[in-house]
């Protein structure tokens, strides 16, 4: 081990400091503004042998001992990275704790690996990705909870005595009810002030965040995959990795925290974070399952006329014996429906190409309907439990990716289709149910608790292969909205479908919640007729992310088509600011009827203002502009005429007019 007893991992404005004490225990000295010099709590506490609180790791050793005593045996520095290896004093069980720093954005990544060097099998009952003591401050927790079509609702509470748990036990589509990210704030959450930590687990499966207020008042956050249903057996020589936990820090509130996370995601996580996202037309809300080749081709001309760049063919294009005419059959049989698409997909991809449109396709590769040829051939490929009747959700079951043969089948669903139809350059990856009967026909009886981890590993394998084998194919993670919103999945994707809720009144809240951890370019926001809101209001809300539409263009009135065409042209002119710019959230929809946000890129800025209900005229203080600089403000994306124009002096106060219900504005801001 290095002679140094103090280890520091630093970013531009903060640091995480670990100390090895005289007994070679690893302790946390400081993180952000937290100073533990007087107490030095354990940095990664193990269950048993004196530790009676929530453990970071719990192991049953080969002889049945349920306690672990970890001491440091090695520490290595790399570039912006520290790896500390700990070993039990008696049992040859080794735990490597790694901490990596992204210096420019105050982001820390933690990961853990356990290796079994004992004479026999050990059982890992739980293994967190991080366990940090945040001291005795007035910690408040902000979570992002919801359900299908109601995602990312923000709730903030003061953490009191005892344990608060945020978790998912769903395994697949694991983020339906609770997002895998949170914010800890010293005091109530504020946009522009206060110390805040953002936590996010890069893991597409069940997770658990435990916030334990200790007897002396300090808060410990233990975060990782959910140990329920995840007891993992390791033979001698085998290892197990915990997923990466991302921690972001700011001393200037949630706005600064989000901007750091956005930059980190664009540069280190999301694919092609320096490339503009295409504007697409999706047929789903225009046709649902009822379409044929002629109908789909008829949508191309409307898409091109409006200025769209990509057409996405959604659910319903596949199945022969069990045609996908509804959600009750066809999943698993990934061949074009000969009745709907007698020429396969080539006719459509060629027709789109002739018009200068890219072509995308919907998949749900992990799923199968009992009504399918695949299920008839391989009922043993389904996640299921012995002696229990199937319990379908949305009339479908989940494929057992723990089985390598099934994993390869799911990959080839995507791979072979993309090879056969090279005109496909975009994939929408859906996943419309979670696990209720966890069981694997492939895994032996004494390894059923491996299913969650093996499924996630197989999913990672499929995503990584798709990224490697088809680097030019863009991917949207969908999962019914809100189901694959973790940073691990996003390493293989270009954007996420935040919610199936596209009514812009509700969507304002959903996008506001997601904006705390996702940059605008990662959020697919589509204009639809859900709620029958004014078209301008729909566009203004959708234009604050990656714009698309789910409509039958032919059903729009002439005036609406003209406005849509103009709005898309406007978006093309400003989307670099929206997708690459820094976000400043100005007015929260939780605080009043008016919501506003500003994006800044270089000298240009775009301001969005939304009023769900009537709002009186009032001033709006803008943030994110240069101090002392005057600006010209011009309203764009207007209907039938010019809009507000104004000059901002150094105070950056914009006088906004009265807004009636369901009205909105988009302003372009340039320096004078």
XYZ file of C-alpha atoms in Angstrom, residues 95-490:
396
model
C -13.477 -5.453 -1.828
C -12.177 -2.816 -4.243
C -13.741 0.632 -3.886
C -13.106 2.961 -6.836
C -13.771 6.706 -6.976
C -13.415 8.666 -10.209
C -13.745 12.437 -10.588
C -14.844 14.499 -13.570
C -12.841 17.585 -12.738
C -14.760 20.157 -14.801
C -18.252 19.270 -13.561
C -17.831 18.299 -9.880
C -19.067 14.775 -10.661
C -17.817 11.734 -8.746
C -18.381 8.144 -9.844
C -18.131 5.327 -7.305
C -18.065 1.613 -8.005
C -17.321 -1.514 -6.006
C -16.067 -5.013 -6.797
C -15.961 -8.022 -4.487
C -13.683 -11.001 -5.172
C -13.890 -14.384 -3.478
C -10.492 -15.892 -2.679
C -11.803 -18.133 0.076
C -11.705 -21.921 -0.065
C -15.433 -22.230 -0.698
C -18.531 -20.422 -1.883
C -19.553 -17.116 -0.327
C -22.924 -15.387 -0.578
C -23.160 -11.634 -1.182
C -26.394 -10.596 0.515
C -26.016 -6.916 -0.359
C -23.379 -4.653 -1.870
C -23.904 -0.917 -2.194
C -22.202 1.237 -4.785
C -21.517 3.912 -2.179
C -22.168 4.709 1.477
C -21.494 8.317 2.470
C -21.955 10.039 5.807
C -23.288 13.571 5.198
C -23.058 14.786 8.774
C -25.607 16.658 10.908
C -26.868 19.355 8.552
C -30.554 20.081 7.969
C -30.820 17.578 5.142
C -33.864 17.587 2.873
C -34.543 14.873 0.300
C -36.077 15.604 -3.099
C -37.362 12.553 -4.930
C -38.919 12.196 -8.381
C -41.863 9.818 -8.137
C -44.883 8.926 -10.258
C -46.446 6.247 -12.418
C -47.184 5.637 -16.067
C -48.081 8.958 -17.732
C -47.354 10.794 -14.467
C -43.586 10.656 -14.139
C -40.936 12.749 -12.361
C -43.146 14.516 -9.835
C -40.929 16.379 -7.386
C -41.434 15.955 -3.637
C -39.143 17.468 -1.016
C -39.157 16.505 2.667
C -36.987 17.119 5.686
C -35.272 13.922 6.777
C -35.982 13.099 10.404
C -34.949 10.269 12.713
C -34.948 6.717 11.387
C -34.736 5.394 7.845
C -36.182 6.716 4.603
C -36.011 4.329 1.630
C -36.477 5.062 -2.057
C -36.478 1.843 -4.009
C -37.728 -0.229 -6.901
C -38.359 -3.969 -6.819
C -39.630 -4.170 -10.393
C -36.392 -5.450 -12.032
C -37.568 -4.677 -15.582
C -38.986 -1.246 -16.398
C -37.680 -0.621 -12.921
C -38.163 3.145 -12.874
C -41.919 3.256 -13.412
C -42.820 4.483 -9.926
C -39.590 6.062 -8.695
C -36.766 7.572 -10.710
C -33.244 6.309 -9.941
C -32.025 9.766 -8.914
C -32.525 12.201 -6.036
C -31.216 15.428 -4.527
C -30.019 16.031 -0.978
C -30.097 19.710 0.052
C -28.923 21.423 3.198
C -32.244 23.056 3.990
C -35.187 23.284 1.589
C -34.204 22.907 -2.062
C -33.423 26.209 -3.803
C -32.559 26.854 -7.414
C -29.751 29.360 -6.814
C -28.334 28.800 -3.322
C -27.370 26.159 -0.786
C -25.248 23.035 -0.734
C -26.769 20.187 -2.744
C -25.772 16.678 -3.731
C -27.359 14.854 -6.641
C -27.269 11.054 -6.655
C -27.996 8.762 -9.609
C -27.499 5.009 -9.973
C -26.371 3.871 -13.429
C -28.384 0.651 -13.367
C -31.426 -0.412 -15.439
C -32.858 -2.697 -12.750
C -34.168 -2.620 -9.171
C -32.394 -0.123 -6.923
C -32.368 0.972 -3.297
C -31.426 4.314 -1.722
C -31.391 4.177 2.090
C -31.166 7.457 4.034
C -30.507 6.672 7.700
C -30.506 9.364 10.356
C -28.097 7.932 12.903
C -28.608 8.209 16.702
C -26.191 11.155 16.909
C -27.982 12.970 14.107
C -25.712 12.438 11.129
C -27.207 11.228 7.828
C -25.807 8.220 5.955
C -26.902 7.490 2.366
C -26.348 3.902 1.242
C -27.075 3.497 -2.460
C -26.951 0.644 -4.939
C -28.896 -2.169 -6.536
C -31.797 -3.531 -4.496
C -30.603 -6.451 -2.340
C -34.099 -7.942 -2.289
C -34.053 -10.908 -4.635
C -30.362 -10.408 -5.402
C -28.427 -12.744 -3.089
C -25.447 -13.690 -5.218
C -23.289 -16.816 -4.825
C -19.609 -16.525 -5.666
C -17.381 -19.527 -6.155
C -13.641 -19.250 -5.403
C -12.037 -16.980 -7.977
C -15.305 -15.300 -8.995
C -16.131 -11.605 -8.674
C -19.202 -9.382 -8.625
C -19.416 -5.713 -9.604
C -21.836 -3.196 -8.166
C -23.193 -0.625 -10.652
C -21.738 2.861 -10.819
C -23.198 5.504 -8.524
C -22.923 9.088 -9.760
C -22.644 11.928 -7.241
C -22.815 15.592 -8.249
C -22.060 18.484 -5.894
C -22.804 22.200 -5.875
C -22.635 24.955 -3.314
C -24.985 27.133 -5.394
C -28.298 25.276 -5.480
C -30.077 22.891 -7.809
C -29.705 25.034 -10.925
C -25.917 24.871 -10.849
C -26.111 21.177 -9.935
C -28.257 20.463 -13.000
C -25.964 22.348 -15.346
C -23.040 20.260 -14.118
C -25.003 17.047 -14.609
C -26.098 18.147 -18.079
C -22.545 18.857 -19.146
C -21.362 15.563 -17.693
C -24.137 13.689 -19.480
C -23.473 15.340 -22.837
C -19.716 14.751 -22.579
C -19.457 11.430 -20.740
C -22.755 9.566 -20.887
C -25.189 10.092 -23.738
C -24.176 8.997 -27.220
C -23.134 11.699 -29.671
C -23.697 14.451 -27.146
C -22.234 16.959 -29.613
C -24.717 16.138 -32.397
C -28.120 17.746 -32.918
C -31.144 15.481 -32.503
C -33.424 14.994 -35.521
C -36.991 16.269 -35.679
C -39.219 13.258 -36.171
C -42.790 12.324 -36.980
C -44.104 9.259 -35.145
C -47.216 7.512 -36.448
C -48.364 6.113 -33.072
C -50.994 8.644 -32.040
C -51.933 9.117 -35.698
C -52.711 5.462 -36.481
C -52.083 3.257 -33.425
C -52.200 -0.354 -34.737
C -54.503 0.449 -37.675
C -52.366 1.128 -40.725
C -51.106 -0.395 -43.925
C -48.294 0.321 -46.326
C -50.243 2.995 -48.183
C -51.213 4.788 -44.982
C -47.646 4.945 -43.719
C -46.347 6.170 -47.071
C -49.028 8.852 -47.081
C -47.588 10.236 -43.835
C -44.156 10.750 -45.403
C -45.226 13.632 -47.618
C -46.779 15.487 -44.684
C -43.660 14.958 -42.619
C -41.435 16.274 -45.385
C -43.696 19.242 -46.063
C -43.496 20.309 -42.422
C -39.706 20.079 -42.434
C -39.336 16.834 -40.497
C -36.080 14.903 -40.788
C -37.048 11.396 -39.679
C -40.128 9.167 -39.733
C -40.588 6.637 -36.916
C -42.813 3.603 -37.504
C -44.144 2.549 -34.120
C -45.790 -0.626 -32.755
C -47.877 -2.830 -35.055
C -45.589 -3.531 -38.032
C -44.840 -7.220 -37.349
C -46.328 -10.712 -36.945
C -47.678 -13.244 -39.424
C -49.584 -16.079 -37.752
C -50.311 -13.661 -34.911
C -50.435 -10.226 -36.614
C -49.849 -7.302 -34.316
C -53.277 -5.694 -34.674
C -53.443 -4.923 -30.952
C -51.394 -5.410 -27.809
C -52.688 -8.970 -27.281
C -50.439 -10.852 -29.706
C -47.408 -10.779 -31.977
C -44.583 -9.747 -29.631
C -41.628 -12.015 -30.294
C -42.405 -12.590 -33.976
C -40.264 -9.879 -35.510
C -41.063 -10.219 -39.202
C -43.062 -7.615 -41.161
C -46.795 -8.333 -41.227
C -47.412 -9.546 -44.822
C -50.909 -8.044 -44.853
C -49.946 -4.579 -43.653
C -46.531 -4.501 -45.311
C -46.571 -6.867 -48.331
C -43.229 -5.483 -49.529
C -41.583 -5.776 -46.121
C -39.812 -2.729 -44.768
C -37.692 -1.999 -47.833
C -40.577 -0.304 -49.640
C -40.985 2.100 -46.722
C -37.300 2.815 -46.166
C -36.824 3.436 -49.899
C -39.859 5.722 -50.090
C -38.654 7.701 -47.092
C -35.181 8.015 -48.581
C -36.589 9.316 -51.872
C -38.205 12.162 -49.943
C -35.033 12.886 -47.981
C -36.375 11.414 -44.730
C -34.558 9.060 -42.427
C -36.494 6.004 -41.208
C -36.823 4.636 -37.671
C -38.471 1.545 -36.217
C -40.074 0.510 -32.908
C -38.943 -2.646 -31.058
C -39.726 -4.315 -27.769
C -37.036 -7.023 -27.901
C -37.295 -8.217 -24.276
C -40.989 -9.051 -24.467
C -43.277 -11.762 -25.836
C -47.024 -12.259 -26.067
C -48.389 -15.682 -25.090
C -50.135 -15.341 -28.440
C -47.017 -15.650 -30.589
C -45.087 -18.230 -32.554
C -42.084 -17.600 -30.311
C -44.047 -18.519 -27.191
C -45.374 -21.659 -28.878
C -41.817 -22.722 -29.703
C -40.137 -21.653 -26.463
C -42.435 -21.399 -23.442
C -39.300 -22.109 -21.400
C -37.857 -18.760 -22.490
C -40.274 -16.767 -20.341
C -39.591 -15.355 -16.895
C -41.975 -17.423 -14.776
C -42.308 -19.315 -11.519
C -42.879 -23.062 -11.127
C -46.458 -24.126 -10.381
C -47.819 -20.617 -11.036
C -50.086 -19.580 -13.880
C -48.777 -16.837 -16.141
C -49.559 -13.340 -14.915
C -49.368 -11.195 -18.053
C -49.333 -7.410 -17.958
C -50.451 -5.639 -21.112
C -51.037 -9.204 -22.363
C -47.307 -9.893 -22.410
C -44.517 -11.716 -20.629
C -40.785 -11.041 -20.281
C -38.033 -13.047 -21.919
C -35.489 -14.644 -19.596
C -32.320 -12.817 -20.614
C -30.373 -14.732 -17.951
C -30.409 -17.525 -20.541
C -27.576 -16.756 -23.023
C -29.599 -18.246 -25.885
C -32.486 -15.896 -25.125
C -30.107 -12.951 -24.691
C -28.660 -13.612 -28.145
C -32.142 -13.945 -29.626
C -33.131 -10.547 -28.220
C -29.987 -8.972 -29.637
C -30.496 -10.552 -33.044
C -34.036 -9.190 -33.189
C -32.383 -5.780 -33.508
C -29.155 -6.727 -35.246
C -30.591 -8.837 -38.065
C -33.382 -6.365 -38.810
C -30.863 -3.529 -39.094
C -28.650 -5.644 -41.361
C -31.563 -6.638 -43.593
C -32.898 -3.086 -43.807
C -29.915 -0.702 -43.855
C -32.309 2.202 -44.420
C -33.235 2.071 -40.720
C -31.149 4.631 -38.835
C -33.197 5.069 -35.647
C -34.530 2.598 -33.063
C -37.200 3.222 -30.435
C -36.559 0.587 -27.721
C -39.710 0.011 -25.691
C -40.350 -2.086 -22.568
C -43.948 -2.120 -21.349
C -44.107 -4.235 -18.213
C -42.226 -5.098 -15.045
C -41.530 -8.403 -13.290
C -44.174 -9.812 -10.941
C -43.140 -13.491 -10.977
C -39.346 -13.499 -10.790
C -38.150 -16.906 -11.867
C -35.776 -18.274 -14.482
C -36.254 -21.689 -16.153
C -32.567 -21.455 -17.077
C -31.033 -20.780 -13.665
C -30.827 -23.705 -11.201
C -33.088 -23.734 -8.156
C -30.337 -22.540 -5.811
C -29.447 -19.631 -8.118
C -32.873 -18.075 -8.670
C -31.788 -15.048 -6.653
C -29.267 -14.277 -9.418
C -32.000 -13.379 -11.910
C -32.075 -9.624 -11.312
C -28.327 -9.214 -11.680
C -27.971 -11.649 -14.585
C -30.829 -9.953 -16.455
C -29.218 -6.539 -16.043
C -25.845 -7.883 -17.156
C -27.452 -9.417 -20.239
C -29.258 -6.179 -21.009
C -25.967 -4.277 -20.746
C -24.444 -6.827 -23.123
C -27.202 -6.298 -25.704
C -27.023 -2.511 -25.472
C -23.240 -2.463 -25.781
C -23.272 -4.819 -28.792
C -25.904 -2.719 -30.533
C -23.828 0.418 -29.963
C -20.662 -1.289 -31.227
C -22.162 -3.066 -34.240
C -24.431 -0.219 -35.377
C -22.699 3.006 -34.338
C -24.686 5.168 -36.783
C -28.097 3.986 -35.574
C -29.630 6.382 -33.057
C -31.528 4.916 -30.091
C -34.445 6.271 -28.074
C -35.031 4.544 -24.738
C -38.769 4.390 -24.222
C -40.226 1.836 -21.777
C -43.676 3.377 -21.866
C -42.094 6.551 -20.632
C -39.978 6.762 -17.502
C -38.850 3.157 -17.516
C -35.224 3.344 -18.660
C -34.072 6.689 -17.297
C -30.775 5.594 -15.756
C -27.350 6.795 -16.798
C -26.204 3.255 -17.701
C -28.916 2.780 -20.314
C -28.270 6.266 -21.630
